[in-house]
PDB file of C-alpha atoms in Angstrom:
ATOM      1  CA  MET A1134     137.755  97.331 104.307  1.00 73.00           C
ATOM      2  CA  GLU A1135     138.871 100.732 104.042  1.00 88.00           C
ATOM      3  CA  ILE A1136     135.975 103.720 102.768  1.00 88.00           C
ATOM      4  CA  GLU A1137     136.960 103.697  99.583  1.00 87.00           C
ATOM      5  CA  ASP A1138     136.388  99.787  99.508  1.00 89.00           C
ATOM      6  CA  HIS A1139     132.223  99.805 100.198  1.00 93.00           C
ATOM      7  CA  PRO A1140     130.405  99.288  97.819  1.00 94.00           C
ATOM      8  CA  ILE A1141     128.135 102.418  98.640  1.00 95.00           C
ATOM      9  CA  MET A1142     130.587 104.683  98.804  1.00 95.00           C
ATOM     10  CA  LYS A1143     131.995 103.262  95.311  1.00 94.00           C
ATOM     11  CA  LYS A1144     128.168 103.971  94.103  1.00 94.00           C
ATOM     12  CA  ILE A1145     128.276 107.042  95.331  1.00 94.00           C
ATOM     13  CA  LYS A1146     131.602 108.234  93.598  1.00 92.00           C
ATOM     14  CA  ASN A1147     130.072 106.837  90.525  1.00 93.00           C
ATOM     15  CA  TYR A1148     127.641 110.145  91.096  1.00 92.00           C
ATOM     16  CA  ASN A1149     130.651 112.056  89.853  1.00 87.00           C
ATOM     17  CA  ILE A1150     130.048 114.930  92.829  1.00 83.00           C
ATOM     18  CA  THR A1151     132.476 117.815  92.208  1.00 79.00           C
ATOM     19  CA  ASP A1152     133.167 118.184  95.325  1.00 85.00           C
ATOM     20  CA  GLU A1153     134.713 115.262  97.151  1.00 87.00           C
ATOM     21  CA  ALA A1154     133.658 116.452 100.943  1.00 90.00           C
ATOM     22  CA  ASP A1155     130.426 116.017  99.495  1.00 92.00           C
ATOM     23  CA  SER A1156     130.757 112.141  99.313  1.00 93.00           C
ATOM     24  CA  TYR A1157     132.176 111.492 102.710  1.00 94.00           C
ATOM     25  CA  MET A1158     129.301 113.394 104.617  1.00 96.00           C
ATOM     26  CA  VAL A1159     126.612 111.390 102.818  1.00 97.00           C
ATOM     27  CA  PHE A1160     128.678 107.916 102.892  1.00 97.00           C
ATOM     28  CA  HIS A1161     128.991 109.151 106.955  1.00 96.00           C
ATOM     29  CA  VAL A1162     125.169 109.952 106.927  1.00 98.00           C
ATOM     30  CA  TYR A1163     124.173 106.903 104.719  1.00 98.00           C
ATOM     31  CA  MET A1164     126.380 104.458 108.017  1.00 97.00           C
ATOM     32  CA  ASP A1165     125.060 106.384 110.988  1.00 97.00           C
ATOM     33  CA  LEU A1166     121.248 105.407 109.943  1.00 98.00           C
ATOM     34  CA  CYS A1167     121.702 102.153 108.925  1.00 97.00           C
ATOM     35  CA  GLU A1168     124.658 101.488 111.842  1.00 96.00           C
ATOM     36  CA  VAL A1169     123.368 103.733 114.620  1.00 96.00           C
ATOM     37  CA  GLN A1170     119.721 104.494 114.171  1.00 96.00           C
ATOM     38  CA  ASN A1171     118.995 100.836 112.429  1.00 97.00           C
ATOM     39  CA  TRP A1172     116.649 102.112 109.881  1.00 97.00           C
ATOM     40  CA  TRP A1173     115.982  99.765 106.755  1.00 95.00           C
ATOM     41  CA  ASN A1174     116.121  99.833 103.001  1.00 95.00           C
ATOM     42  CA  VAL A1175     118.545 102.633 102.969  1.00 97.00           C
ATOM     43  CA  ARG A1176     119.410 103.746  99.622  1.00 96.00           C
ATOM     44  CA  VAL A1177     121.624 106.941  98.012  1.00 97.00           C
ATOM     45  CA  HIS A1178     119.888 109.228  95.223  1.00 96.00           C
ATOM     46  CA  MET A1179     121.022 112.342  93.140  1.00 95.00           C
ATOM     47  CA  CYS A1180     118.724 114.402  92.068  1.00 94.00           C
ATOM     48  CA  PRO A1181     119.844 115.680  88.851  1.00 92.00           C
ATOM     49  CA  GLU A1182     118.126 119.533  89.214  1.00 92.00           C
ATOM     50  CA  LEU A1183     119.950 120.068  91.808  1.00 92.00           C
ATOM     51  CA  ASN A1184     123.559 118.153  91.495  1.00 91.00           C
ATOM     52  CA  LEU A1185     122.266 117.084  95.033  1.00 92.00           C
ATOM     53  CA  LEU A1186     122.992 113.314  97.332  1.00 96.00           C
ATOM     54  CA  PHE A1187     120.202 112.462  99.218  1.00 96.00           C
ATOM     55  CA  LEU A1188     119.298 109.311 101.003  1.00 97.00           C
ATOM     56  CA  SER A1189     115.706 107.167 101.718  1.00 96.00           C
ATOM     57  CA  GLY A1190     115.007 104.869 104.072  1.00 95.00           C
ATOM     58  CA  HIS A1191     112.652 103.590 106.819  1.00 95.00           C
ATOM     59  CA  PRO A1192     113.263 104.662 110.632  1.00 94.00           C
ATOM     60  CA  ASN A1193     112.175 100.670 110.818  1.00 92.00           C
ATOM     61  CA  CYS A1194     110.255  98.095 108.986  1.00 89.00           C
ATOM     62  CA  SER A1195     106.724  99.551 109.805  1.00 90.00           C
ATOM     63  CA  GLU A1196     107.250 103.478 109.418  1.00 90.00           C
ATOM     64  CA  PRO A1197     107.006 104.972 105.369  1.00 90.00           C
ATOM     65  CA  GLN A1198     109.977 105.446 103.733  1.00 92.00           C
ATOM     66  CA  GLU A1199     111.604 108.829 103.980  1.00 93.00           C
ATOM     67  CA  ILE A1200     113.452 110.894 102.466  1.00 95.00           C
ATOM     68  CA  VAL A1201     116.825 112.133 104.121  1.00 97.00           C
ATOM     69  CA  LEU A1202     119.051 115.616 103.324  1.00 96.00           C
ATOM     70  CA  PRO A1203     122.460 115.171 104.636  1.00 97.00           C
ATOM     71  CA  ILE A1204     123.616 119.219 104.888  1.00 96.00           C
ATOM     72  CA  GLU A1205     126.959 120.344 106.349  1.00 95.00           C
ATOM     73  CA  CYS A1206     126.867 122.194 109.603  1.00 94.00           C
ATOM     74  CA  THR A1207     128.568 125.391 107.982  1.00 95.00           C
ATOM     75  CA  LYS A1208     126.165 125.201 104.645  1.00 94.00           C
ATOM     76  CA  GLN A1209     123.036 127.822 105.614  1.00 93.00           C
ATOM     77  CA  ILE A1210     120.304 127.917 104.457  1.00 90.00           C
ATOM     78  CA  SER A1211     116.780 129.056 104.334  1.00 90.00           C
ATOM     79  CA  PRO A1212     112.995 128.679 104.572  1.00 86.00           C
ATOM     80  CA  GLN A1213     112.971 129.242 100.888  1.00 88.00           C
ATOM     81  CA  ASP A1214     116.347 126.678  99.890  1.00 90.00           C
ATOM     82  CA  LEU A1215     114.259 124.124 102.341  1.00 88.00           C
ATOM     83  CA  LYS A1216     110.699 124.478 100.397  1.00 85.00           C
ATOM     84  CA  LYS A1217     113.013 123.907  97.042  1.00 89.00           C
ATOM     85  CA  TYR A1218     114.647 119.878  98.778  1.00 90.00           C
ATOM     86  CA  THR A1219     110.924 119.776  99.407  1.00 86.00           C
ATOM     87  CA  SER A1220     109.664 120.175  95.844  1.00 86.00           C
ATOM     88  CA  TYR A1221     112.888 118.317  94.052  1.00 90.00           C
ATOM     89  CA  LEU A1222     114.107 115.522  96.258  1.00 91.00           C
ATOM     90  CA  LYS A1223     110.983 112.783  95.378  1.00 87.00           C
ATOM     91  CA  VAL A1224     111.508 108.474  95.476  1.00 88.00           C
ATOM     92  CA  GLU A1225     108.432 106.809  94.339  1.00 84.00           C
ATOM     93  CA  LYS A1226     105.567 106.043  96.615  1.00 75.00           C
ATOM     94  CA  CYS A1227     107.534 108.195  99.191  1.00 77.00           C
ATOM     95  CA  PRO A1228     105.531 111.560 100.444  1.00 72.00           C
ATOM     96  CA  ASN A1229     106.916 114.389  99.824  1.00 70.00           C
ATOM     97  CA  ASP A1230     105.099 116.688 102.109  1.00 77.00           C
ATOM     98  CA  SER A1231     108.719 116.560 104.789  1.00 83.00           C
ATOM     99  CA  LEU A1232     112.298 115.807 104.679  1.00 89.00           C
ATOM    100  CA  THR A1233     114.810 114.973 107.343  1.00 94.00           C
ATOM    101  CA  VAL A1234     117.892 116.894 107.104  1.00 95.00           C
ATOM    102  CA  ALA A1235     121.204 115.360 108.550  1.00 97.00           C
ATOM    103  CA  VAL A1236     122.333 118.122 109.800  1.00 97.00           C
ATOM    104  CA  TYR A1237     126.719 117.219 109.304  1.00 97.00           C
ATOM    105  CA  GLU A1238     129.699 117.970 111.572  1.00 95.00           C
ATOM    106  CA  SER A1239     133.308 116.696 109.838  1.00 89.00           C
ATOM    107  CA  ASP A1240     133.912 115.055 112.926  1.00 92.00           C
ATOM    108  CA  SER A1241     131.643 112.800 112.128  1.00 87.00           C
ATOM    109  CA  THR A1242     128.528 114.091 114.680  1.00 95.00           C
ATOM    110  CA  ILE A1243     125.313 114.534 112.749  1.00 97.00           C
ATOM    111  CA  VAL A1244     122.218 115.467 113.707  1.00 97.00           C
ATOM    112  CA  TYR A1245     118.645 114.721 112.287  1.00 96.00           C
ATOM    113  CA  LEU A1246     115.928 117.757 111.782  1.00 93.00           C
ATOM    114  CA  ARG A1247     112.565 116.984 110.952  1.00 90.00           C
ATOM    115  CA  VAL A1248     111.298 119.445 108.348  1.00 86.00           C
ATOM    116  CA  LYS A1249     107.456 119.746 106.850  1.00 80.00           C
ATOM    117  CA  ALA A1250     107.287 121.141 103.500  1.00 66.00           C
ATOM    118  CA  GLU A1251     104.823 123.996 104.573  1.00 65.00           C
ATOM    119  CA  ILE A1252     108.164 125.836 106.479  1.00 54.00           C
ATOM    120  CA  GLY A1253     108.127 127.835 103.697  1.00 48.00           C
ATOM    121  CA  ILE A1254     104.653 129.202 102.871  1.00 46.00           C
ATOM    122  CA  GLY A1255     104.104 132.444 102.634  1.00 47.00           C
ATOM    123  CA  LEU A1256     107.594 133.162 103.216  1.00 44.00           C
ATOM    124  CA  ASP A1257     107.547 134.737  98.991  1.00 46.00           C
ATOM    125  CA  HIS A1258     105.297 137.123  99.246  1.00 41.00           C
TER     126      HIS A1258
END
């Protein structure tokens, strides 16, 4: 099956994200979570306020749902950006005190980093 024909890629494309590379990045992180990391119930979401796709899922069947933000390895993000992401990226019944950043390299290397919301506290002053 071609990537373009995969049902998740079709769903991602339906969000009309302007940067096609972002669509492929989200798809690759989705597939890695499902096929390599063995996450459960992985879903794609859109944050309209940030015009940003993100994922949610369960690391295993007994752990709570987590939010995963795919980011290109070349993108620079600040603690203020991370605070903004933890504020806006929401999924019902999912705690928003942290998120997992999936740092994506075009060769499909993905590094996962857990970020707590408190990282931005005190940096606004």
